[in-house]
Amino acid sequence: MDKRPSRARTTSFSTALPAFGSQADMRGAVRRVARTCAALSAILGVIVLCGWALGIEIIETVLSGHVSMKPNTALGFLSSGIGLSFALSRLPASRTLSRIFAAITIFIGAATISEYVLGINLRIDELLFRDVQRLVEPGRPSYVTAIAFCLAGSSLFFFIGNKLSCRISQVFALLLGTLALTSITGFLYGVPVLYGSSIRANSMAFHTGIGFLVLSCGLILGQLDSAVGKVLTASERGSWVARRLLPALIIFPVLMGYLYLRPALNLGQVRFAMALFAVTLVVGGSLSLVLIGNSLNAAERRQREFMQVSMEAAAAVEISEQELRLITDNLPMLIGYIDTSGRFVRVNRTHELWLGLPANRLLGRTVSQVLGEAYWHSTRPARDAAHRGVTSSSETICPTIYGDRRVIATYAPDIDEAGDLRGFAVMVVDVEDQRRAEAALRQSEKLAAVGRHSSSIAHEINNPVDAAMNLVYLAREQVRDEEVKSLLEIADGELKRVATIVNETLRFQKRSSHSELILLADLFRSVLVLHSRRIRDNRITVDRRDRATEPFECFEGEVRQVLNNLVANALDAMLPGGRLTLRSRPATEWKSGRRGVALTIADDGKGMDESTSARVFEAFFTTKGFGGTGLGLWISAEILGRLGGKLHVRSSTSAQHHGSIFVIFLPFANAPPESINPLEAGAALKESGITDAAWG
């Protein structure tokens, strides 16, 4: 059962979750609120100044019978509002302009405080308009208002800067908000001391406290990277709850306290009002806890579902990892990952097979430590290209437990999102057999060229040999001296042998385009003629037995090449004085019932063990060292496979009976030529059976 999560399930899960808004959207909304607060502060100052200029008392006081907002106070709101607008803008000179207006705001507050503390009149209170109200100090803002302007100006001055400067600005803004909320609460609850009312000082106007609260909100919300800004602009559920509860927690208790203190609601009893206030706090707190609890429960459910999806995704990744490992471990090449310092980070199982070391002994070690400095240096061009972001390869020699092998090492760069190189994916392919095949092919082409050249030479030799034979014949007929005649007969015999060798060479190089009838005895004879010199020099005894006496239809050139390979191998395996056995006889392949002939080539050499016998038909497998190509038997099996025949081998290395026997089976009705894998043909020969008549 596939435990990997489907794409449909993942999509439905993501769409079912509640949307809390992206952080970018929240930051944009909070910044708009801050700009609105700045604009309201400036507008408040303008409206109040217009009220003073036009003499509209309701604009100056808002609440009839209460103290008015002084002109300097209105000027301070205008200055701080404009300064905050500049601070929130992205103008090049925003920092300078905001600090200029912050300094004006601080000056208004500090000058008023100095007048209260030092008991002096700086002639700034009625600089703009004359205050006709009978106050302690006409036109002078309250000391609470002066302190608030100092806090607002200081917060605005440090608004733009480093992290420490922003923290200082937030502290001043929070103090300003606390002071404003305290003044508003004093107005609502009828506590004059909270908004600065005293016998020796003016008090703060009600809409002045509202203005400072709006200004503090703009200063707090304007810094999105502050602690408060991060909480309010985040997209997590906690911020979603904070954005909804924070305004209610600030406004609701103050408003409820004001309403319950009204005589119309509390029936003139403070105890009754406090009881209602307590009930309201309980209900409000309970509702807040329910909202928070639901939010936390939803967050926990979301986390559990996310963990489930994560576990399923991890399981899917693990399965993919296993599948990838299965593929890479069974590829006949080295596949790994190395970091930029050349250390192994990941290897496949082929590393263990080639190098004879477990993976835990390879990981963490450098390539030069494992494969040697020569290999590491030879692959440098490929690594240099990978450093430039290009996949590249180098052909080099790689040491293995099977000896040095010629390989092609490919380096693929691993580039991260920033464009930096993290490491290399390395693939090392063994091309030793391919290069040997190419060398053998070149050697084969050279031998073929030599064969063609020898054919032309043999053809040219044939004519003078015939002429020499005719001259020897004429000389022998005319000479009467028996000794000379005897010498001429010997010369005639040698010339005939030369002519026979030349003719057999020409026949060996000839390739038939169609099958023809031949005698197997003639095939044996022609092959033995080519090796007559080696047979005579090594005192090899040839034992021939030709029981297949009927003409046999075959491709003479191909069969002659196979017999030549087998006889040459037999002579190579024997010591001087050995015995070469050649047999031909009718035979039947018992597995298919096909009738044909069997040709046996046997020697009494040292023989082959089982492992060697199992590989004699493999391409490039040779026991002759540099003297052999390992292609003779492979080509022979391929030729016989095309002709519909088979090649079987038996060998022994025992002291009493040693040597090798190769049996060729050729059917009477040749199968049409087809492409057969020589290795498969060799394996099929071992699985097939030939009747005992084939062994002689």
XYZ file of C-alpha atoms in Angstrom:
696
model
C 0.000 0.000 0.000
C 1.309 3.404 -0.986
C 1.539 5.598 2.106
C 2.592 8.715 0.247
C 0.100 11.609 0.516
C -1.699 12.527 -2.651
C -1.586 16.027 -4.083
C -5.368 16.302 -3.796
C -5.310 15.617 -0.080
C -2.602 18.163 0.552
C -4.476 20.778 -1.429
C -7.763 20.184 0.393
C -5.996 20.417 3.733
C -4.427 23.759 2.898
C -7.691 25.249 1.661
C -9.602 24.027 4.735
C -7.403 26.001 7.133
C -8.602 29.458 8.254
C -6.945 32.355 6.505
C -5.348 34.900 8.827
C -4.025 37.131 6.060
C -0.519 37.367 4.740
C 2.089 39.314 6.656
C 2.544 41.709 3.728
C -1.173 42.561 3.783
C -1.127 43.079 7.551
C 1.926 45.341 7.388
C 0.264 47.411 4.684
C -2.943 47.776 6.712
C -1.104 48.772 9.918
C 0.997 51.302 8.018
C -2.183 52.854 6.599
C -3.629 53.125 10.113
C -0.442 54.887 11.296
C -0.630 57.376 8.422
C -4.283 57.999 9.230
C -3.375 58.752 12.867
C -0.703 61.208 11.723
C -3.173 62.935 9.410
C -5.857 63.122 12.151
C -3.367 64.732 14.564
C -2.449 67.404 12.031
C -6.111 67.955 11.076
C -7.065 68.309 14.760
C -4.493 71.062 15.171
C -5.697 72.872 12.033
C -9.368 72.689 13.061
C -8.683 74.036 16.552
C -6.545 76.882 15.171
C -9.387 77.733 12.793
C -11.800 77.708 15.740
C -9.578 80.205 17.589
C -9.256 82.352 14.508
C -13.020 82.346 13.880
C -13.987 82.493 17.546
C -16.036 79.266 17.462
C -16.061 78.114 21.069
C -17.477 74.645 20.414
C -14.369 73.815 18.380
C -12.104 75.097 21.116
C -13.755 73.199 23.962
C -15.809 70.324 22.403
C -17.434 69.844 25.813
C -19.459 72.885 26.899
C -18.294 74.355 30.172
C -14.894 72.645 30.019
C -11.471 74.064 29.362
C -10.500 74.762 25.749
C -7.539 73.442 23.745
C -4.942 76.215 23.709
C -3.456 77.567 20.465
C 0.018 76.289 21.361
C -1.494 72.853 21.947
C -3.125 72.952 18.504
C 0.196 74.060 17.039
C 1.923 71.118 18.756
C -0.579 68.640 17.212
C -0.058 70.196 13.787
C 3.728 69.979 14.112
C 3.804 66.405 15.449
C 1.249 65.205 12.860
C 3.255 66.648 9.977
C 6.479 65.244 11.442
C 4.996 61.745 11.752
C 3.707 61.938 8.150
C 7.230 62.744 6.966
C 8.655 59.913 9.093
C 6.235 57.403 7.518
C 6.961 58.598 3.987
C 9.804 57.339 1.809
C 11.193 60.716 0.845
C 15.001 61.082 0.780
C 14.879 63.878 3.373
C 12.160 62.285 5.545
C 14.457 61.772 8.522
C 15.652 65.387 8.530
C 12.188 66.848 8.075
C 10.626 64.639 10.741
C 13.318 65.645 13.256
C 12.762 69.345 12.522
C 9.076 69.031 13.397
C 9.976 66.815 16.383
C 12.214 69.623 17.673
C 9.326 72.151 17.314
C 7.061 69.805 19.289
C 9.667 69.314 22.018
C 10.231 73.077 22.203
C 6.494 73.741 22.799
C 6.374 71.195 25.627
C 9.714 72.116 27.195
C 9.007 75.883 27.120
C 5.652 75.351 28.848
C 7.212 73.131 31.518
C 9.933 75.704 32.172
C 7.255 78.366 32.679
C 5.551 76.173 35.301
C 8.776 75.112 37.014
C 10.581 78.476 36.973
C 7.448 80.606 37.459
C 8.230 82.843 34.459
C 6.266 83.989 31.454
C 8.067 83.551 28.135
C 5.336 85.492 26.302
C 4.532 82.494 24.100
C 1.135 81.505 25.567
C -0.853 84.227 23.763
C 1.516 84.645 20.865
C -1.076 83.530 18.317
C -4.432 84.334 19.914
C -5.610 86.097 23.086
C -7.330 83.856 25.657
C -10.332 85.660 27.132
C -11.169 82.897 29.642
C -10.447 83.685 33.273
C -7.685 81.201 33.954
C -4.643 81.090 36.167
C -2.361 81.616 33.138
C -4.354 82.640 30.027
C -3.413 80.686 26.831
C -0.969 78.357 28.634
C -1.449 74.593 28.110
C -1.552 72.361 31.199
C 1.623 70.817 32.517
C 0.250 67.353 31.569
C -0.098 68.603 27.984
C 3.473 69.934 28.079
C 4.806 66.601 29.292
C 2.827 64.808 26.594
C 4.349 67.009 23.875
C 7.846 66.309 25.221
C 7.126 62.559 25.013
C 5.609 62.863 21.530
C 8.488 64.967 20.216
C 11.112 62.624 21.696
C 9.395 59.563 20.194
C 9.251 61.285 16.813
C 12.915 62.370 17.058
C 14.115 58.759 17.554
C 11.519 57.320 15.143
C 14.009 56.724 12.297
C 17.348 55.127 13.196
C 18.982 51.916 14.349
C 17.388 49.254 16.516
C 18.256 51.041 19.795
C 16.812 54.321 18.499
C 13.573 52.568 17.520
C 13.275 51.004 20.961
C 13.677 54.426 22.634
C 11.000 55.825 20.323
C 8.621 53.011 21.283
C 9.160 53.629 25.003
C 8.267 57.335 24.620
C 5.240 56.436 22.455
C 3.941 53.924 25.035
C 4.372 56.491 27.829
C 2.469 59.028 25.731
C -0.367 56.568 25.171
C -0.540 55.750 28.869
C -0.660 59.438 29.775
C -3.386 60.109 27.200
C -5.497 57.163 28.352
C -5.124 58.292 31.962
C -6.301 61.816 31.090
C -9.324 60.517 29.145
C -10.244 58.212 32.034
C -9.982 61.163 34.424
C -12.462 63.101 32.295
C -14.894 60.196 32.077
C -14.698 59.281 35.769
C -14.621 62.864 37.048
C -11.093 62.777 38.526
C -9.549 66.204 37.647
C -6.106 65.415 38.971
C -5.686 62.778 36.218
C -5.942 65.403 33.461
C -3.858 68.057 35.213
C -6.517 70.227 36.870
C -5.310 72.129 39.941
C -5.642 75.522 41.576
C -2.299 76.802 40.267
C -2.366 75.240 36.759
C -4.632 74.901 33.781
C -6.144 71.504 32.951
C -6.043 69.449 29.750
C -8.991 69.654 27.355
C -10.913 66.473 26.603
C -10.168 66.457 22.885
C -6.505 67.097 23.724
C -6.386 63.701 25.443
C -8.087 62.129 22.411
C -5.522 63.761 20.146
C -2.582 62.434 22.202
C -4.115 58.912 22.150
C -4.430 59.033 18.348
C -0.883 60.411 18.023
C 0.538 57.676 20.278
C -1.227 55.015 18.168
C 0.409 56.452 15.034
C 3.858 56.456 16.686
C 3.451 52.870 17.970
C 2.001 51.375 14.794
C 4.348 53.279 12.476
C 7.326 51.114 13.479
C 6.472 47.711 11.990
C 9.676 46.050 13.181
C 9.079 46.891 16.835
C 7.771 44.357 19.347
C 4.219 45.680 19.097
C 4.426 46.003 15.304
C 5.620 42.404 14.883
C 2.795 41.081 17.039
C 0.141 43.031 15.170
C 1.426 42.357 11.627
C 2.299 38.657 11.864
C 0.112 36.127 10.040
C -0.031 33.633 12.931
C -3.145 33.012 15.033
C -1.706 34.807 18.078
C -1.459 38.036 16.096
C -4.947 37.455 14.705
C -6.259 37.253 18.295
C -4.207 40.298 19.418
C -5.550 42.474 16.608
C -9.104 41.733 17.740
C -8.698 41.781 21.519
C -6.298 44.693 21.995
C -8.708 47.505 20.981
C -11.496 45.918 23.023
C -9.282 45.515 26.103
C -8.284 49.202 25.894
C -11.686 50.765 25.174
C -14.196 48.368 26.768
C -13.194 48.669 30.492
C -12.920 52.470 30.326
C -16.241 52.822 28.534
C -18.046 50.397 30.814
C -16.691 52.128 33.940
C -17.929 55.468 32.620
C -21.386 54.138 31.853
C -21.797 52.386 35.209
C -20.838 55.561 37.049
C -23.621 57.488 35.344
C -26.503 58.204 37.790
C -29.022 56.947 35.249
C -27.495 53.463 35.398
C -26.177 53.033 38.920
C -29.280 54.490 40.616
C -27.017 56.647 42.742
C -25.278 53.676 44.360
C -21.561 53.227 43.828
C -21.737 49.624 45.099
C -24.307 48.779 42.453
C -22.114 50.336 39.759
C -19.050 48.404 40.901
C -21.081 45.173 40.933
C -22.152 45.759 37.335
C -18.575 46.633 36.424
C -17.357 43.359 38.007
C -19.984 41.341 36.105
C -18.961 43.061 32.879
C -15.299 42.239 33.451
C -16.178 38.605 34.179
C -18.313 38.287 31.049
C -15.787 40.123 28.900
C -12.879 38.133 30.311
C -14.781 34.875 29.827
C -15.580 35.726 26.226
C -11.935 36.634 25.674
C -10.827 33.310 27.176
C -13.289 31.440 24.974
C -11.974 33.238 21.889
C -8.369 32.566 22.876
C -9.193 28.932 23.716
C -10.865 28.364 20.354
C -7.919 29.950 18.612
C -5.420 27.790 20.495
C -7.492 24.646 19.863
C -7.672 25.443 16.163
C -3.938 26.082 16.141
C -3.313 22.745 17.875
C -5.559 20.903 15.412
C -3.780 22.622 12.580
C -0.431 21.607 14.056
C -1.542 17.973 14.420
C -2.756 17.873 10.832
C 0.443 19.532 9.718
C 2.477 16.970 11.651
C 0.462 14.182 10.025
C 1.096 15.596 6.595
C 4.749 16.104 7.509
C 5.051 12.479 8.642
C 3.417 11.268 5.447
C 5.682 13.531 3.419
C 8.698 12.225 5.352
C 7.557 8.655 4.636
C 7.198 9.524 0.952
C 10.664 11.069 0.954
C 12.054 7.970 2.647
C 10.437 5.724 0.040
C 11.833 7.913 -2.723
C 15.208 7.778 -1.013
C 15.055 3.978 -0.927
C 14.039 3.820 -4.578
C 16.839 6.189 -5.549
C 19.307 4.195 -3.447
C 18.129 0.947 -5.093
C 18.705 2.427 -8.530
C 22.098 3.994 -7.810
C 23.402 0.994 -5.866
C 22.780 -1.334 -8.807
C 24.255 0.838 -11.529
C 27.677 -0.375 -12.746
C 29.313 2.980 -12.078
C 30.501 5.076 -9.158
C 27.826 7.610 -8.182
C 28.516 9.947 -5.289
C 28.459 13.475 -3.939
C 31.497 15.381 -2.708
C 31.668 18.815 -1.115
C 33.816 21.695 -2.308
C 36.753 20.462 -0.220
C 36.700 17.103 -2.024
C 35.268 15.004 0.828
C 32.826 12.182 0.208
C 29.324 13.078 1.429
C 27.436 10.267 -0.270
C 28.461 7.104 -2.146
C 26.619 4.207 -3.758
C 27.322 0.499 -3.190
C 29.514 0.287 -6.294
C 32.152 2.243 -4.345
C 32.326 -0.626 -1.872
C 32.606 -3.210 -4.674
C 35.293 -1.318 -6.589
C 37.346 -0.048 -3.667
C 36.812 -2.876 -1.157
C 35.924 -0.435 1.631
C 32.614 -0.046 3.505
C 30.714 3.192 3.006
C 31.329 4.381 6.587
C 35.072 4.345 5.892
C 34.637 6.450 2.762
C 32.316 9.166 4.047
C 34.178 12.174 5.400
C 37.453 11.244 3.681
C 38.817 13.168 0.719
C 39.000 11.732 -2.788
C 42.773 12.061 -2.774
C 42.980 9.984 0.426
C 40.860 7.194 -1.063
C 41.870 7.187 -4.743
C 45.255 8.888 -4.591
C 46.727 12.247 -5.507
C 47.260 11.198 -9.141
C 43.544 10.543 -9.675
C 42.534 13.778 -7.868
C 44.985 15.816 -9.952
C 43.913 14.194 -13.255
C 40.254 15.156 -12.688
C 41.059 18.788 -11.934
C 39.986 20.096 -15.402
C 36.479 18.657 -14.874
C 36.258 20.229 -11.390
C 37.447 23.595 -12.688
C 34.704 23.526 -15.311
C 32.154 22.569 -12.630
C 33.271 25.578 -10.579
C 32.190 27.689 -13.543
C 28.791 25.977 -13.516
C 29.484 23.615 -16.454
C 29.171 19.823 -16.277
C 32.414 18.323 -17.562
C 34.225 14.972 -17.822
C 37.810 13.741 -17.647
C 39.263 10.401 -18.715
C 41.743 9.025 -16.221
C 42.987 5.915 -14.421
C 41.103 4.843 -11.284
C 42.672 2.391 -8.825
C 40.353 -0.483 -7.808
C 40.725 -3.827 -6.075
C 40.671 -5.352 -9.580
C 43.603 -3.236 -10.694
C 43.844 0.115 -12.386
C 40.887 0.779 -14.664
C 40.442 3.460 -17.292
C 37.375 5.535 -16.395
C 35.516 8.684 -17.382
C 34.784 10.916 -14.341
C 31.934 13.420 -14.781
C 31.478 16.340 -12.359
C 28.082 18.085 -12.227
C 27.958 21.306 -10.134
C 25.378 21.726 -7.344
C 24.416 25.409 -7.316
C 22.241 26.908 -4.571
C 19.645 29.675 -4.977
C 22.254 32.379 -4.394
C 24.449 31.002 -7.193
C 27.111 29.582 -4.856
C 28.665 26.153 -5.387
C 27.667 23.646 -2.684
C 29.398 20.561 -4.066
C 29.610 18.125 -6.972
C 27.592 15.143 -8.137
C 30.199 12.686 -9.439
C 29.682 9.810 -11.891
C 32.595 7.506 -12.742
C 32.076 5.057 -15.640
C 34.457 2.166 -16.359
C 35.538 2.295 -20.034
C 38.421 -0.169 -19.750
C 36.620 -2.880 -21.747
C 35.436 -0.321 -24.279
C 38.948 0.968 -24.821
C 40.247 -2.615 -25.103
C 37.490 -3.345 -27.610
C 38.491 -0.299 -29.613
C 42.137 -1.389 -29.492
C 41.153 -4.934 -30.480
C 39.053 -3.560 -33.315
C 41.997 -1.534 -34.556
C 44.166 -4.649 -34.270
C 41.540 -6.638 -36.135
C 41.468 -4.041 -38.870
C 45.251 -4.222 -39.098
C 45.119 -8.028 -39.298
C 42.431 -7.827 -41.957
C 44.602 -5.429 -43.925
C 47.569 -7.799 -43.506
C 45.352 -10.673 -44.671
C 44.311 -8.797 -47.777
C 47.903 -7.858 -48.419
C 49.056 -11.457 -47.930
C 46.396 -12.589 -50.399
C 47.728 -10.224 -53.014
C 51.284 -11.379 -52.268
C 50.236 -15.048 -52.507
C 48.550 -14.322 -55.826
C 51.719 -12.700 -57.148
C 53.882 -15.574 -55.870
C 51.682 -18.179 -57.562
C 52.762 -17.262 -61.110
C 56.565 -17.454 -60.608
C 56.132 -20.653 -58.584
C 54.263 -22.241 -61.492
C 56.987 -21.111 -63.844
C 59.687 -22.497 -61.536
C 57.847 -25.818 -61.320
C 57.689 -26.030 -65.141
C 61.399 -25.251 -65.418
C 62.272 -27.898 -62.818
C 60.105 -30.395 -64.722
C 61.903 -29.657 -68.007
C 65.302 -29.821 -66.331
C 64.425 -33.140 -64.709
C 63.432 -34.637 -68.094
C 66.667 -33.573 -69.726
C 69.142 -34.439 -66.971
C 70.596 -37.955 -67.001
C 72.660 -37.710 -63.848
C 70.700 -39.566 -61.176
C 72.094 -37.448 -58.334
C 71.084 -34.205 -60.043
C 67.757 -35.732 -60.978
C 67.208 -36.632 -57.322
C 67.924 -33.054 -56.274
C 65.514 -31.729 -58.905
C 62.788 -34.031 -57.614
C 63.318 -32.654 -54.105
C 63.156 -29.107 -55.478
C 59.972 -30.001 -57.363
C 58.413 -31.335 -54.154
C 59.267 -28.168 -52.225
C 57.878 -25.985 -55.010
C 54.672 -28.025 -54.981
C 54.451 -27.510 -51.235
C 54.914 -23.746 -51.723
C 52.176 -23.785 -54.374
C 49.875 -25.689 -52.014
C 50.455 -23.185 -49.212
C 49.823 -20.283 -51.589
C 46.588 -21.830 -52.868
C 45.361 -22.564 -49.337
C 46.147 -19.020 -48.297
C 44.078 -17.687 -51.171
C 41.221 -20.027 -50.285
C 41.403 -18.997 -46.611
C 41.017 -15.307 -47.462
C 38.142 -15.947 -49.828
C 34.692 -15.125 -48.383
C 31.727 -16.984 -49.894
C 28.497 -15.142 -50.598
C 26.563 -18.452 -50.674
C 27.018 -21.959 -49.293
C 28.728 -24.680 -51.334
C 29.438 -28.409 -51.115
C 32.829 -29.333 -49.644
C 34.522 -32.320 -48.069
C 35.332 -31.954 -44.379
C 38.592 -33.818 -45.000
C 39.631 -31.029 -47.378
C 38.851 -28.461 -44.681
C 41.067 -30.303 -42.144
C 43.835 -30.677 -44.723
C 43.816 -27.015 -45.745
C 43.998 -25.876 -42.102
C 46.825 -28.307 -41.284
C 48.802 -27.041 -44.284
C 48.738 -23.512 -42.818
C 50.149 -24.807 -39.521
C 52.474 -27.452 -40.985
C 55.617 -25.575 -40.003
C 54.587 -25.350 -36.301
C 53.459 -28.979 -36.312
C 56.763 -30.176 -37.718
C 58.979 -27.925 -35.587
C 57.178 -28.897 -32.338
C 56.997 -32.579 -33.262
C 53.218 -32.585 -32.913
C 51.486 -35.848 -33.816
C 48.290 -35.360 -35.801
C 45.611 -38.022 -35.452
C 42.880 -37.637 -38.086
C 39.716 -39.702 -38.458
C 37.261 -38.670 -41.157
C 33.956 -40.516 -40.783
C 31.842 -37.800 -42.403
C 32.809 -38.658 -45.972
C 29.821 -37.191 -47.776
C 30.042 -33.666 -49.230
C 28.693 -31.109 -46.782
C 27.006 -27.821 -47.722
C 28.333 -24.818 -45.767
C 30.034 -21.431 -46.030
C 33.593 -22.665 -46.526
C 35.417 -19.465 -45.543
C 33.596 -19.049 -42.217
C 34.008 -22.703 -41.192
C 37.677 -22.625 -42.223
C 38.216 -19.545 -39.991
C 36.656 -21.313 -37.004
C 38.784 -24.462 -37.549
C 41.901 -22.327 -37.928
C 41.203 -20.564 -34.584
C 40.621 -23.846 -32.746
C 43.721 -25.571 -34.220
C 45.881 -22.519 -33.460
C 44.652 -22.516 -29.821
C 45.305 -26.257 -29.526
C 48.886 -25.847 -30.786
C 49.415 -22.966 -28.317
C 48.237 -25.171 -25.423
C 50.489 -28.167 -26.207
C 54.092 -28.779 -25.351
C 56.539 -30.158 -27.972
C 55.718 -33.792 -28.683
C 51.994 -33.361 -28.063
C 49.075 -34.961 -29.858
C 46.464 -33.139 -31.947
C 43.262 -35.046 -32.700
C 40.871 -34.122 -35.509
C 37.567 -35.970 -35.983
C 34.546 -35.606 -38.248
C 31.394 -37.708 -38.109
C 27.641 -37.534 -38.506
C 25.846 -36.369 -35.353
C 22.399 -35.538 -33.966
C 21.542 -32.757 -31.543
C 19.315 -34.558 -29.072
C 17.596 -31.433 -27.724
C 16.250 -30.234 -31.110
C 16.549 -33.458 -33.119
C 18.547 -31.719 -35.829
C 20.953 -33.864 -37.855
C 24.301 -32.640 -39.009
C 28.033 -33.198 -38.577
C 30.321 -32.844 -35.591
C 33.931 -31.669 -35.921
C 36.175 -32.424 -32.952
C 39.493 -30.669 -32.247
C 41.278 -32.070 -29.188
C 44.693 -31.537 -27.628
C 46.602 -33.018 -24.707
C 47.753 -29.679 -23.331
C 47.507 -28.548 -19.710
C 43.741 -27.976 -19.958
C 41.520 -25.363 -18.327
C 39.847 -25.203 -14.923
C 36.098 -24.708 -14.533
C 36.253 -20.922 -14.088
C 38.329 -20.526 -17.254
C 36.091 -22.903 -19.234
C 33.077 -20.861 -18.167
C 34.529 -17.667 -19.651
C 36.314 -18.833 -22.833
C 33.522 -17.479 -25.042
C 33.572 -13.995 -23.438
C 34.962 -11.152 -25.512
C 38.485 -10.036 -24.512
C 38.954 -12.920 -22.063
C 42.350 -14.462 -22.682
C 44.865 -16.618 -20.822
C 47.717 -15.695 -23.194
C 48.523 -12.342 -21.590
C 49.684 -9.684 -24.036
C 49.958 -12.340 -26.774
C 46.207 -12.749 -27.143
C 43.220 -10.515 -27.826
C 40.512 -12.727 -26.336
C 38.467 -12.494 -29.536
C 39.154 -15.825 -31.297
C 36.632 -18.067 -29.538
C 34.164 -15.186 -29.165
C 34.199 -14.635 -32.945
C 34.061 -18.388 -33.591
C 30.938 -18.754 -31.446
C 29.394 -15.768 -33.220
C 30.109 -17.245 -36.668
C 28.646 -20.625 -35.735
C 25.619 -18.903 -34.230
C 24.939 -17.193 -37.557
C 25.274 -20.525 -39.366
C 22.861 -22.208 -36.957
C 25.621 -24.265 -35.361
C 27.069 -24.508 -31.898
C 30.439 -24.796 -30.201
C 30.933 -26.936 -27.094
C 34.019 -27.319 -24.892
C 35.261 -29.835 -22.373
C 38.549 -29.571 -20.529
C 40.457 -31.313 -17.768
C 43.540 -30.440 -15.738
C 44.045 -33.817 -14.004
C 47.445 -35.489 -14.085
C 46.250 -38.609 -15.985
C 43.825 -37.012 -18.449
C 44.547 -33.411 -19.294
C 43.710 -31.327 -22.301
C 40.765 -29.710 -24.038
C 38.152 -30.874 -26.534
C 36.167 -28.466 -28.735
C 33.221 -29.852 -30.676
C 31.596 -27.988 -33.572
C 28.066 -29.006 -34.491
C 26.804 -27.880 -37.919
C 23.285 -28.874 -39.030
C 22.612 -30.198 -42.524
C 19.839 -27.636 -43.086
C 21.504 -24.360 -42.098
C 19.293 -21.853 -40.277
C 19.000 -18.468 -42.002
C 21.674 -16.008 -40.837
C 20.610 -14.047 -37.729
C 22.315 -11.859 -35.153
C 23.140 -13.896 -32.020
C 24.906 -12.617 -28.936
C 28.173 -14.593 -28.687
C 27.916 -14.809 -24.888
C 24.377 -16.163 -25.179
C 25.528 -18.521 -27.893
C 28.338 -19.816 -25.683
C 25.946 -20.349 -22.764
C 23.474 -22.110 -25.044
C 26.202 -24.485 -26.256
C 26.876 -25.575 -22.692
C 23.168 -26.152 -22.053
C 22.650 -28.082 -25.315
C 23.567 -31.722 -25.791
C 25.192 -33.542 -28.704
C 24.917 -37.339 -29.030
C 27.840 -39.483 -28.037
C 28.588 -40.020 -31.684
C 29.971 -36.530 -31.744
C 32.791 -37.299 -29.346
C 34.450 -40.188 -31.154
